[in-house]
Short mmCIF file of C-alpha atoms and ligand atoms in Angstrom, two decimals:
data_model
loop_
_atom_site.label_atom_id
_atom_site.label_comp_id
_atom_site.label_asym_id
_atom_site.label_seq_id
_atom_site.Cartn_x
_atom_site.Cartn_y
_atom_site.Cartn_z
CA UNK G 762 0.00 0.00 0.00
CA UNK G 763 1.21 3.43 -0.98
CA UNK G 764 0.93 6.44 1.29
CA UNK G 765 0.29 9.83 -0.27
CA UNK G 766 -0.29 13.28 1.18
CA UNK G 767 -2.65 15.81 -0.24
CA UNK G 768 -3.90 18.84 1.61
CA UNK G 769 -6.75 19.22 -0.87
CA UNK G 770 -8.17 15.85 0.10
CA UNK G 771 -11.82 16.87 -0.35
CA UNK G 772 -11.37 17.38 -4.08
CA UNK G 773 -8.97 14.42 -4.53
CA UNK G 774 -10.25 11.38 -6.41
CA UNK G 775 -10.70 8.51 -3.96
CA UNK G 776 -12.97 5.48 -3.77
CA UNK G 777 -13.96 6.39 -0.24
CA UNK G 778 -13.35 9.20 2.20
CA UNK G 779 -13.69 8.60 5.93
CA UNK G 780 -14.94 11.66 7.80
CA UNK G 781 -15.03 11.31 11.57
CA UNK G 782 -17.27 13.78 13.40
CA UNK G 783 -18.41 14.55 16.96
CA UNK G 784 -21.94 14.35 18.29
CA UNK G 785 -24.25 17.06 16.87
CA UNK G 786 -22.00 17.22 13.82
CA UNK G 787 -21.28 20.09 11.55
CA UNK G 788 -18.46 20.60 9.05
CA UNK G 789 -16.58 23.57 7.65
CA UNK G 790 -16.93 22.15 4.14
CA UNK G 791 -20.38 23.17 2.87
CA UNK G 792 -21.05 19.97 0.89
CA UNK G 793 -20.14 17.70 3.80
CA UNK G 794 -22.11 19.91 6.14
CA UNK G 795 -25.22 19.68 3.96
CA UNK G 796 -25.09 15.88 4.11
CA UNK G 797 -24.52 15.92 7.84
CA UNK G 798 -27.45 18.22 8.51
CA UNK G 799 -29.72 16.08 6.31
CA UNK G 800 -28.68 12.90 8.12
CA UNK G 801 -29.11 14.60 11.47
CA UNK G 802 -32.61 15.86 10.64
CA UNK G 803 -33.48 12.48 9.25
CA UNK G 804 -32.41 10.86 12.53
CA UNK G 805 -30.07 8.39 10.79
CA UNK G 806 -26.76 9.75 12.08
CA UNK G 807 -25.97 11.91 15.09
CA UNK G 808 -22.20 11.46 15.44
CA UNK G 809 -22.46 9.08 18.40
CA UNK G 810 -19.72 6.50 18.97
CA UNK G 811 -19.90 3.47 16.64
CA UNK G 812 -22.35 5.16 14.25
CA UNK G 813 -21.41 4.79 10.58
CA UNK G 814 -23.28 6.17 7.60
CA UNK G 815 -22.27 6.01 3.95
CA UNK G 816 -23.41 8.57 1.38
CA UNK G 817 -22.73 8.73 -2.34
CA UNK G 818 -22.19 12.39 -3.18
CA UNK G 819 -23.60 13.69 -6.44
CA UNK G 820 -21.15 16.53 -6.86
CA UNK G 821 -18.78 18.82 -5.00
CA UNK G 822 -16.41 16.15 -3.68
CA UNK G 823 -13.66 14.06 -5.29
CA UNK G 824 -14.59 10.82 -3.52
CA UNK G 825 -17.07 8.17 -4.69
CA UNK G 826 -18.42 7.71 -1.18
CA UNK G 827 -18.23 9.51 2.12
CA UNK G 828 -18.16 7.35 5.22
CA UNK G 829 -19.27 9.37 8.21
CA UNK G 830 -18.09 7.91 11.49
CA UNK G 831 -19.25 9.08 14.91
CA UNK G 832 -16.72 9.99 17.59
CA UNK G 833 -19.22 10.95 20.31
CA UNK G 834 -18.40 13.67 22.83
CA UNK G 835 -15.13 12.42 24.27
CA UNK G 836 -11.60 13.56 23.42
CA UNK G 837 -9.96 11.49 20.71
CA UNK G 838 -7.35 9.01 21.96
CA UNK G 839 -5.28 6.53 19.91
CA UNK G 840 -7.68 3.80 21.05
CA UNK G 841 -10.88 5.66 20.17
CA UNK G 842 -9.40 6.73 16.83
CA UNK G 843 -8.44 3.14 15.97
CA UNK G 844 -11.99 2.12 16.82
CA UNK G 845 -13.53 4.85 14.65
CA UNK G 846 -11.31 4.09 11.65
CA UNK G 847 -12.03 0.39 12.09
CA UNK G 848 -15.78 1.01 12.07
CA UNK G 849 -15.55 3.18 8.96
CA UNK G 850 -13.10 1.14 6.93
CA UNK G 851 -14.82 -2.17 7.67
CA UNK G 852 -17.86 -0.86 5.80
CA UNK G 853 -15.97 -0.70 2.51
CA UNK G 854 -13.18 -3.22 3.04
CA UNK G 855 -12.55 -5.24 -0.14
CA UNK G 856 -14.49 -2.61 -2.12
CA UNK G 857 -12.02 0.25 -2.37
CA UNK G 858 -8.51 0.74 -3.75
CA UNK G 859 -7.94 4.37 -2.83
CA UNK G 860 -8.98 5.56 0.62
CA UNK G 861 -8.83 9.06 2.07
CA UNK G 862 -9.14 9.87 5.78
CA UNK G 863 -10.01 13.32 7.07
CA UNK G 864 -8.86 13.98 10.60
CA UNK G 865 -10.38 16.10 13.36
CA UNK G 866 -8.53 19.35 14.03
CA UNK G 867 -8.72 19.14 17.83
CA UNK G 868 -6.41 16.16 18.41
CA UNK G 869 -2.66 15.65 17.90
CA UNK G 870 -2.27 15.35 14.10
CA UNK G 871 0.80 13.07 14.32
CA UNK G 872 -1.00 10.71 16.67
CA UNK G 873 -4.00 10.63 14.31
CA UNK G 874 -1.81 10.02 11.25
CA UNK G 875 0.08 7.25 13.02
CA UNK G 876 -2.97 5.40 14.26
CA UNK G 877 -4.78 5.81 10.94
CA UNK G 878 -1.96 4.04 9.12
CA UNK G 879 -1.65 1.42 11.83
CA UNK G 880 -5.35 0.62 11.69
CA UNK G 881 -5.84 0.66 7.93
CA UNK G 882 -2.76 -1.48 7.22
CA UNK G 883 -3.78 -3.90 9.95
CA UNK G 884 -7.32 -4.20 8.56
CA UNK G 885 -5.94 -4.72 5.05
CA UNK G 886 -3.98 -7.78 6.14
CA UNK G 887 -4.78 -10.93 4.15
CA UNK G 888 -3.11 -14.32 4.31
CA UNK G 889 -3.71 -16.12 1.03
CA UNK G 890 -0.32 -17.35 -0.22
CA UNK G 891 -1.67 -20.87 -0.74
CA UNK G 892 -4.86 -20.03 -2.63
CA UNK G 893 -4.71 -21.15 -6.22
CA UNK G 894 -8.09 -19.72 -7.17
CA UNK G 895 -8.20 -16.02 -7.97
CA UNK G 896 -10.14 -13.79 -5.59
CA UNK G 897 -13.66 -12.67 -6.52
CA UNK G 898 -13.50 -9.86 -9.10
CA UNK G 899 -15.31 -7.60 -6.64
CA UNK G 900 -12.58 -8.14 -4.03
CA UNK G 901 -10.32 -5.10 -4.23
CA UNK G 902 -7.12 -4.56 -2.30
CA UNK G 903 -6.21 -1.22 -0.87
CA UNK G 904 -3.41 0.31 -2.96
CA UNK G 905 -3.34 3.88 -1.69
CA UNK G 906 -4.10 5.77 1.50
CA UNK G 907 -4.34 9.56 1.18
CA UNK G 908 -3.91 11.77 4.23
CA UNK G 909 -4.55 15.50 4.29
CA UNK G 910 -1.13 16.66 5.50
CA UNK G 911 1.76 18.42 3.84
CA UNK G 912 4.40 16.05 2.54
CA UNK G 913 7.12 17.61 4.71
CA UNK G 914 5.27 17.74 8.01
CA UNK G 915 5.45 15.96 11.34
CA UNK G 916 2.20 14.05 10.73
CA UNK G 917 3.46 12.87 7.33
CA UNK G 918 6.67 11.62 8.94
CA UNK G 919 4.68 9.92 11.70
CA UNK G 920 2.56 8.24 9.02
CA UNK G 921 5.65 7.06 7.11
CA UNK G 922 7.17 5.63 10.32
CA UNK G 923 3.87 3.95 11.11
CA UNK G 924 3.77 2.36 7.66
CA UNK G 925 7.19 0.77 8.14
CA UNK G 926 6.06 -0.65 11.48
CA UNK G 927 2.65 -1.81 10.24
CA UNK G 928 4.22 -3.59 7.26
CA UNK G 929 6.63 -5.39 9.56
CA UNK G 930 3.73 -6.41 11.81
CA UNK G 931 1.97 -7.87 8.75
CA UNK G 932 5.18 -9.66 7.79
CA UNK G 933 5.36 -11.12 11.32
CA UNK G 934 1.74 -12.30 10.92
CA UNK G 935 2.76 -14.06 7.73
CA UNK G 936 5.66 -15.85 9.41
CA UNK G 937 3.49 -16.93 12.27
CA UNK G 938 0.52 -18.00 10.11
CA UNK G 939 2.64 -20.14 7.82
CA UNK G 940 2.00 -23.81 8.54
CA UNK G 941 4.52 -26.16 10.07
CA UNK G 942 5.28 -27.95 6.81
CA UNK G 943 6.14 -24.63 5.13
CA UNK G 944 7.86 -22.60 7.81
CA UNK G 945 10.25 -25.29 9.01
CA UNK G 946 13.38 -24.55 11.02
CA UNK G 947 15.51 -24.08 7.86
CA UNK G 948 12.84 -21.83 6.34
CA UNK G 949 12.63 -19.71 9.48
CA UNK G 950 16.41 -19.44 9.43
CA UNK G 951 16.15 -18.13 5.87
CA UNK G 952 13.66 -15.47 6.99
CA UNK G 953 16.00 -14.47 9.84
CA UNK G 954 18.97 -14.30 7.48
CA UNK G 955 17.01 -12.26 4.98
CA UNK G 956 15.94 -9.70 7.61
CA UNK G 957 19.55 -9.53 8.81
CA UNK G 958 21.04 -8.95 5.38
CA UNK G 959 18.34 -6.44 4.45
CA UNK G 960 19.54 -4.28 7.33
CA UNK G 961 23.24 -5.13 7.04
CA UNK G 962 23.24 -6.99 10.36
CA UNK G 963 25.35 -9.99 11.26
CA UNK G 964 23.55 -13.24 11.90
CA UNK G 965 25.21 -16.11 13.74
CA UNK G 966 23.65 -19.55 13.50
CA UNK G 967 24.53 -22.33 15.91
CA UNK G 968 23.51 -25.54 14.13
CA UNK G 969 22.98 -28.85 15.92
CA UNK G 970 26.70 -29.65 15.91
CA UNK G 971 27.53 -26.27 17.45
CA UNK G 972 24.72 -26.63 20.00
CA UNK G 973 26.29 -29.92 21.06
CA UNK G 974 29.77 -28.47 21.41
CA UNK G 975 28.38 -25.51 23.34
CA UNK G 976 26.19 -27.75 25.51
CA UNK G 977 22.66 -26.49 24.81
CA UNK G 978 21.14 -29.88 25.61
CA UNK G 979 17.68 -28.56 26.48
CA UNK G 980 17.26 -27.08 23.00
CA UNK G 981 18.81 -30.17 21.41
CA UNK G 982 16.49 -32.43 23.40
CA UNK G 983 13.33 -30.61 22.35
CA UNK G 984 14.29 -30.70 18.66
CA UNK G 985 15.62 -34.23 18.72
CA UNK G 986 12.80 -36.17 17.05
CA UNK G 987 12.26 -33.74 14.19
CA UNK G 988 13.69 -34.27 10.72
CA UNK G 989 14.73 -30.61 10.96
CA UNK G 990 17.62 -30.06 13.33
CA UNK G 991 17.22 -27.39 16.01
CA UNK G 992 19.31 -24.22 15.86
CA UNK G 993 20.01 -21.02 17.74
CA UNK G 994 20.07 -17.86 15.61
CA UNK G 995 21.61 -14.71 17.05
CA UNK G 996 21.46 -11.30 15.38
CA UNK G 997 23.02 -8.13 16.74
CA UNK G 998 22.17 -4.53 15.97
CA UNK G 999 24.43 -1.74 17.20
CA UNK G 1000 22.50 1.51 17.09
CA UNK G 1001 24.46 3.10 19.94
CA UNK G 1002 28.10 2.02 19.43
CA UNK G 1003 29.41 4.43 22.09
CA UNK G 1004 27.16 2.96 24.71
CA UNK G 1005 28.06 -0.44 26.06
CA UNK G 1006 24.59 -1.33 27.37
CA UNK G 1007 22.93 -4.08 25.36
CA UNK G 1008 19.33 -5.22 25.44
CA UNK G 1009 18.75 -8.89 24.73
CA UNK G 1010 15.50 -10.05 23.18
CA UNK G 1011 14.84 -13.79 23.21
CA UNK G 1012 11.94 -15.28 21.23
CA UNK G 1013 10.48 -18.79 21.45
CA UNK G 1014 10.73 -20.38 18.01
CA UNK G 1015 8.83 -23.68 17.87
CA UNK G 1016 7.92 -24.01 14.20
CA UNK G 1017 5.41 -26.61 15.39
CA UNK G 1018 4.56 -27.98 18.80
CA UNK G 1019 2.87 -31.38 18.73
CA UNK G 1020 3.62 -31.77 22.42
CA UNK G 1021 6.11 -34.55 21.66
CA UNK G 1022 5.54 -37.85 23.45
CA UNK G 1023 3.07 -36.03 25.72
CA UNK G 1024 1.13 -35.40 22.54
CA UNK G 1025 -1.51 -32.68 22.47
CA UNK G 1026 -5.19 -33.40 21.90
CA UNK G 1027 -6.11 -33.12 18.23
CA UNK G 1028 -8.63 -30.28 18.60
CA UNK G 1029 -6.92 -27.03 17.77
CA UNK G 1030 -3.50 -28.56 17.39
CA UNK G 1031 -3.05 -26.76 14.05
CA UNK G 1032 -2.74 -23.51 16.00
CA UNK G 1033 0.62 -24.72 17.21
CA UNK G 1034 2.05 -23.62 13.86
CA UNK G 1035 2.23 -20.22 15.53
CA UNK G 1036 4.35 -21.44 18.44
CA UNK G 1037 7.19 -19.39 16.94
CA UNK G 1038 5.36 -16.10 17.42
CA UNK G 1039 8.00 -15.07 19.96
CA UNK G 1040 10.55 -15.19 17.13
CA UNK G 1041 8.20 -13.25 14.84
CA UNK G 1042 7.92 -10.57 17.55
CA UNK G 1043 11.60 -10.17 18.33
CA UNK G 1044 12.65 -10.42 14.68
CA UNK G 1045 10.03 -7.84 13.69
CA UNK G 1046 11.20 -5.56 16.51
CA UNK G 1047 14.75 -5.88 15.25
CA UNK G 1048 13.67 -5.02 11.69
CA UNK G 1049 11.83 -1.86 12.80
CA UNK G 1050 14.61 -0.80 15.20
CA UNK G 1051 17.18 -1.19 12.41
CA UNK G 1052 15.14 0.63 9.79
CA UNK G 1053 14.43 3.50 12.18
CA UNK G 1054 18.07 3.42 13.34
CA UNK G 1055 16.99 3.51 16.96
CA UNK G 1056 19.90 4.47 19.21
CA UNK G 1057 20.00 1.17 21.11
CA UNK G 1058 22.14 -1.95 21.02
CA UNK G 1059 20.20 -5.16 20.58
CA UNK G 1060 21.13 -8.79 20.59
CA UNK G 1061 18.29 -11.02 19.48
CA UNK G 1062 18.42 -14.74 20.26
CA UNK G 1063 16.05 -17.18 18.62
CA UNK G 1064 16.04 -20.84 19.66
CA UNK G 1065 14.40 -22.78 16.82
CA UNK G 1066 13.02 -26.32 16.96
CA UNK G 1067 10.11 -28.55 16.04
CA UNK G 1068 8.63 -30.57 18.91
CA UNK G 1069 7.77 -34.02 17.54
CA UNK G 1070 7.17 -37.50 18.93
CA UNK G 1071 9.38 -40.28 17.55
CA UNK G 1072 11.63 -43.18 18.44
CA UNK G 1073 14.30 -40.71 19.31
CA UNK G 1074 12.12 -38.21 21.18
CA UNK G 1075 12.47 -36.92 24.71
CA UNK G 1076 10.51 -38.96 27.23
CA UNK G 1077 8.92 -37.97 30.53
CA UNK G 1078 11.50 -38.53 33.23
CA UNK G 1079 14.49 -37.85 31.00
CA UNK G 1080 17.13 -35.68 32.61
CA UNK G 1081 19.03 -33.11 30.58
CA UNK G 1082 21.95 -30.86 31.35
CA UNK G 1083 21.27 -27.20 30.54
CA UNK G 1084 23.81 -24.85 28.96
CA UNK G 1085 24.61 -23.31 32.35
CA UNK G 1086 25.23 -26.75 33.87
CA UNK G 1087 22.00 -27.14 35.86
CA UNK G 1088 20.07 -30.38 35.46
CA UNK G 1089 16.42 -30.56 34.41
CA UNK G 1090 13.95 -33.41 34.72
CA UNK G 1091 11.56 -33.40 31.79
CA UNK G 1092 8.22 -34.25 33.38
CA UNK G 1093 6.17 -33.14 30.39
CA UNK G 1094 7.56 -33.01 26.85
CA UNK G 1095 4.86 -30.46 25.98
CA UNK G 1096 6.41 -27.94 28.38
CA UNK G 1097 9.18 -27.50 25.80
CA UNK G 1098 9.12 -23.71 25.48
CA UNK G 1099 10.67 -23.14 28.89
CA UNK G 1100 13.41 -25.64 27.99
CA UNK G 1101 14.53 -23.98 24.75
CA UNK G 1102 14.26 -20.51 26.33
CA UNK G 1103 16.30 -21.51 29.38
CA UNK G 1104 19.23 -22.53 27.17
CA UNK G 1105 18.96 -19.49 24.91
CA UNK G 1106 18.73 -17.12 27.91
CA UNK G 1107 21.73 -18.63 29.66
CA UNK G 1108 23.76 -18.66 26.45
CA UNK G 1109 23.02 -15.05 25.54
CA UNK G 1110 23.82 -13.84 29.06
CA UNK G 1111 27.12 -15.72 29.04
CA UNK G 1112 28.15 -14.44 25.60
CA UNK G 1113 26.72 -10.90 25.53
CA UNK G 1114 26.22 -9.78 29.16
CA UNK G 1115 23.07 -7.75 28.37
CA UNK G 1116 21.96 -5.04 30.81
CA UNK G 1117 18.33 -6.07 30.29
CA UNK G 1118 16.85 -9.26 28.88
CA UNK G 1119 13.27 -9.60 27.66
CA UNK G 1120 11.93 -12.93 26.46
CA UNK G 1121 8.77 -13.26 24.39
CA UNK G 1122 6.98 -16.59 24.12
CA UNK G 1123 3.73 -18.38 23.41
CA UNK G 1124 4.59 -20.22 26.58
CA UNK G 1125 1.46 -21.51 28.30
CA UNK G 1126 -2.20 -22.29 27.84
CA UNK G 1127 -2.49 -21.27 31.48
CA UNK G 1128 -1.97 -17.58 30.67
CA UNK G 1129 -4.93 -17.76 28.24
CA UNK G 1130 -7.06 -19.25 31.01
CA UNK G 1131 -5.94 -16.37 33.24
CA UNK G 1132 -6.02 -13.29 30.99
CA UNK G 1133 -7.88 -14.43 27.90
CA UNK G 1134 -6.92 -12.74 24.65
CA UNK G 1135 -6.84 -9.21 26.03
CA UNK G 1136 -3.44 -9.09 27.65
CA UNK G 1137 0.06 -10.51 27.62
CA UNK G 1138 1.28 -11.93 30.92
CA UNK G 1139 4.20 -9.91 32.28
CA UNK G 1140 6.55 -11.52 34.76
CA UNK G 1141 9.49 -9.64 36.21
CA UNK G 1142 11.12 -9.27 39.61
CA UNK G 1143 12.18 -5.77 38.49
CA UNK G 1144 9.53 -3.15 39.36
CA UNK G 1145 10.99 -0.37 37.21
CA UNK G 1146 11.26 -2.59 34.16
CA UNK G 1147 7.76 -3.97 34.70
CA UNK G 1148 6.38 -0.45 35.03
CA UNK G 1149 8.04 0.90 31.89
CA UNK G 1150 6.85 -2.09 29.86
CA UNK G 1151 3.33 -1.74 31.25
CA UNK G 1152 3.28 1.92 30.21
CA UNK G 1153 4.38 0.99 26.70
CA UNK G 1154 1.49 -1.50 26.69
CA UNK G 1155 -1.00 1.21 27.65
CA UNK G 1156 0.34 3.62 25.02
CA UNK G 1157 0.22 1.07 22.21
CA UNK G 1158 -2.92 -0.83 23.20
CA UNK G 1159 -0.84 -4.03 23.42
CA UNK G 1160 -1.63 -4.39 27.04
CA UNK G 1161 0.39 -6.22 29.67
CA UNK G 1162 -0.81 -7.50 32.99
CA UNK G 1163 1.74 -8.17 35.69
CA UNK G 1164 1.72 -11.58 37.32
CA UNK G 1165 3.48 -12.64 40.53
CA UNK G 1166 6.79 -14.43 40.47
CA UNK G 1167 7.41 -14.84 44.19
CA UNK G 1168 10.05 -17.29 45.50
CA UNK G 1169 7.17 -19.21 47.14
CA UNK G 1170 6.36 -20.69 43.74
CA UNK G 1171 9.82 -22.19 43.32
CA UNK G 1172 9.24 -25.23 45.48
CA UNK G 1173 6.87 -26.49 42.82
CA UNK G 1174 9.55 -26.67 40.15
CA UNK G 1175 12.10 -28.47 42.33
CA UNK G 1176 12.78 -32.01 41.17
CA UNK G 1177 13.48 -34.93 43.51
CA UNK G 1178 16.39 -36.14 41.43
CA UNK G 1179 17.52 -33.18 39.31
CA UNK G 1180 17.86 -29.45 40.05
CA UNK G 1181 14.57 -28.52 38.42
CA UNK G 1182 11.58 -30.07 36.72
CA UNK G 1183 9.78 -28.53 33.75
CA UNK G 1184 6.21 -29.22 34.86
CA UNK G 1185 4.36 -29.39 38.15
CA UNK G 1186 0.98 -30.49 39.45
CA UNK G 1187 0.56 -26.94 40.74
CA UNK G 1188 -2.23 -24.80 39.33
CA UNK G 1189 -1.04 -21.62 37.65
CA UNK G 1190 1.37 -23.11 35.16
CA UNK G 1191 2.14 -19.72 33.58
CA UNK G 1192 3.76 -18.74 36.88
CA UNK G 1193 5.59 -22.06 37.20
CA UNK G 1194 6.97 -21.55 33.68
CA UNK G 1195 8.17 -18.04 34.57
CA UNK G 1196 9.68 -19.33 37.84
CA UNK G 1197 11.52 -21.97 35.80
CA UNK G 1198 12.98 -19.36 33.41
CA UNK G 1199 14.08 -17.24 36.37
CA UNK G 1200 16.52 -20.00 37.36
CA UNK G 1201 18.53 -19.31 34.21
CA UNK G 1202 18.60 -15.52 34.34
CA UNK G 1203 21.00 -14.94 37.25
CA UNK G 1204 21.36 -11.25 38.22
CA UNK G 1205 20.39 -9.83 34.82
CA UNK G 1206 17.42 -7.42 34.77
CA UNK G 1207 14.74 -9.52 33.15
CA UNK G 1208 11.13 -9.57 32.01
CA UNK G 1209 9.18 -12.46 30.52
CA UNK G 1210 6.21 -11.83 28.22
CA UNK G 1211 3.80 -14.75 27.80
CA UNK G 1212 1.96 -13.80 24.60
CA UNK G 1213 0.01 -17.05 24.16
CA UNK G 1214 -3.36 -15.20 24.30
CA UNK G 1215 -3.01 -12.02 22.20
CA UNK G 1216 -0.66 -13.56 19.60
CA UNK G 1217 -3.29 -15.81 18.03
CA UNK G 1218 -6.96 -14.86 17.99
CA UNK G 1219 -9.78 -17.36 17.46
CA UNK G 1220 -11.80 -14.53 15.81
CA UNK G 1221 -10.88 -11.13 14.45
CA UNK G 1222 -11.04 -8.41 17.09
CA UNK G 1223 -11.35 -4.71 16.19
CA UNK G 1224 -8.49 -3.99 13.78
CA UNK G 1225 -6.75 -7.29 14.54
CA UNK G 1226 -7.15 -10.32 12.25
CA UNK G 1227 -8.14 -13.83 13.18
CA UNK G 1228 -5.01 -15.98 13.65
CA UNK G 1229 -1.60 -14.46 14.19
CA UNK G 1230 -1.60 -10.81 15.23
CA UNK G 1231 2.05 -9.73 15.29
CA UNK G 1232 1.58 -8.59 18.90
CA UNK G 1233 4.59 -7.26 20.77
CA UNK G 1234 6.46 -5.45 17.99
CA UNK G 1235 4.65 -2.15 18.48
CA UNK G 1236 5.02 -2.61 22.23
CA UNK G 1237 8.76 -3.24 22.19
CA UNK G 1238 9.45 -0.48 19.66
CA UNK G 1239 7.53 1.96 21.85
CA UNK G 1240 9.41 0.76 24.91
CA UNK G 1241 12.80 1.01 23.18
CA UNK G 1242 11.94 4.49 21.91
CA UNK G 1243 10.63 5.94 25.17
CA UNK G 1244 12.85 4.13 27.54
CA UNK G 1245 16.15 4.15 25.81
CA UNK G 1246 16.27 6.84 23.14
N1 BES Q 776 2.96 -23.83 23.08
C1 BES Q 776 2.30 -24.27 24.24
C2 BES Q 776 1.52 -23.16 24.95
C3 BES Q 776 0.30 -22.64 24.20
C4 BES Q 776 -0.93 -23.23 24.37
C5 BES Q 776 0.41 -21.54 23.37
C6 BES Q 776 -2.04 -22.75 23.71
C7 BES Q 776 -0.70 -21.04 22.70
C8 BES Q 776 -1.92 -21.66 22.87
C9 BES Q 776 3.30 -24.82 25.26
O1 BES Q 776 4.44 -25.39 24.73
C10 BES Q 776 2.58 -25.89 26.02
O2 BES Q 776 2.22 -26.85 25.43
N2 BES Q 776 2.39 -25.70 27.33
C11 BES Q 776 1.70 -26.64 28.13
C12 BES Q 776 2.46 -26.78 29.41
C13 BES Q 776 2.00 -27.91 30.29
C14 BES Q 776 2.22 -29.23 29.61
C15 BES Q 776 2.75 -27.87 31.60
C16 BES Q 776 0.29 -26.12 28.36
O3 BES Q 776 0.12 -24.89 28.48
O4 BES Q 776 -0.65 -26.91 28.36
ZN1 ZN Q 777 4.20 -27.47 24.29
ZN1 ZN Q 778 4.99 -24.70 22.81
#
């Protein structure tokens, strides 16, 4: 989708023009105002929240249709603007190629431009790479979004930045929606290498042989029964070379999670193709950070594996030695995420000594039971870090909810015969998983984001599509920008 700027938007040729108005609407443009007054008198549209009315103007405007959207009485916030644009655009989705959006004059124009682009690009997301039949002739794709700002203005720049981010989010959705037979470990490595080379970044890949030499036996164990060997990919971005603080991002990268020998029930198992959404999030964050040249140093670690049953697979009761030397009893082969993350976390701390480490993972069904699809579970012993991440969540709408990670939970992950066990009979498995990861973090400032809920939606929700959402990229970019720029 192309972004263009035209201050004379009312006379510009578009397929549809979204015009958002307050309650008791009026407009400075006489043609728009005439329509509004007619609708108001008719009782069909009063500008209340969630109201949408489409009119086909006869003359006086460049657009084929005007979509009036109600904003109600309240001040416009990023959230209410996203909602309004969603309501308006959904009316004509698949029917328009060129869309214009007029913006209210009493809210921050850069904020409006940014959330307009975010919302429209998100709503335009389609995942049809495997369709062989052409779409219906009536099904149009959006090719151009026209905003009424000057080309060299702050709102135009905000819109351009937002487009880069929104395109990366859609790319992350693609990665995460691709099925397990397509996005295998080698294919995901290719995607990682292509992002790295696109931004001139160095990518290190530890293949199975290197993992063995280095001693990442948890990651090796999880990937053992797959025909695709596990790997650890590490990409660094130095946006602040004079600053020696590094932020590590670690993403869970299970290209498919069958559960292994503790095989999952069949219902819904196909969703486990998105068990690498943590990688999609951290890789997408890296891509945006690099293209915006954010002044931060990042090291991004991505443990990749496919969790399969097989003659060679991990079994319940098996004991493995982690990279940092601790021993782990594998009680449940389906609790594999915490295993691969533990090795990647310990390895990245040993080799890169990050000041802060954030891991992102579709780690537990338990967090979905707890928070549903509305929030990511945030676990961190560090109040300041938890607070700054929570604020980024509120600003971006990718909300986080902090969960406890008290030492009292640790007795549940103690094994009788090894140092730790990867599953427990305790209720609250999301917390047990976080407590397990904590054992591999040492003194590093750390936060764990369990994105199992918001990363994959059973139904579309507002501007977010059904399936993979790309959650976490906007959050982490906001956090990196506000916290570290
Ligand atoms: N990948 C799953 C977690 C998950 C479940 C993500 C549903 C998204 C949707 C993880 O590897 C897993 O299987 N966890 C188990 C842990 C249990 C066996 C202790 C779970 O949550 O059931
Ligand atoms: Zn699992
Ligand atoms: Zn998993």
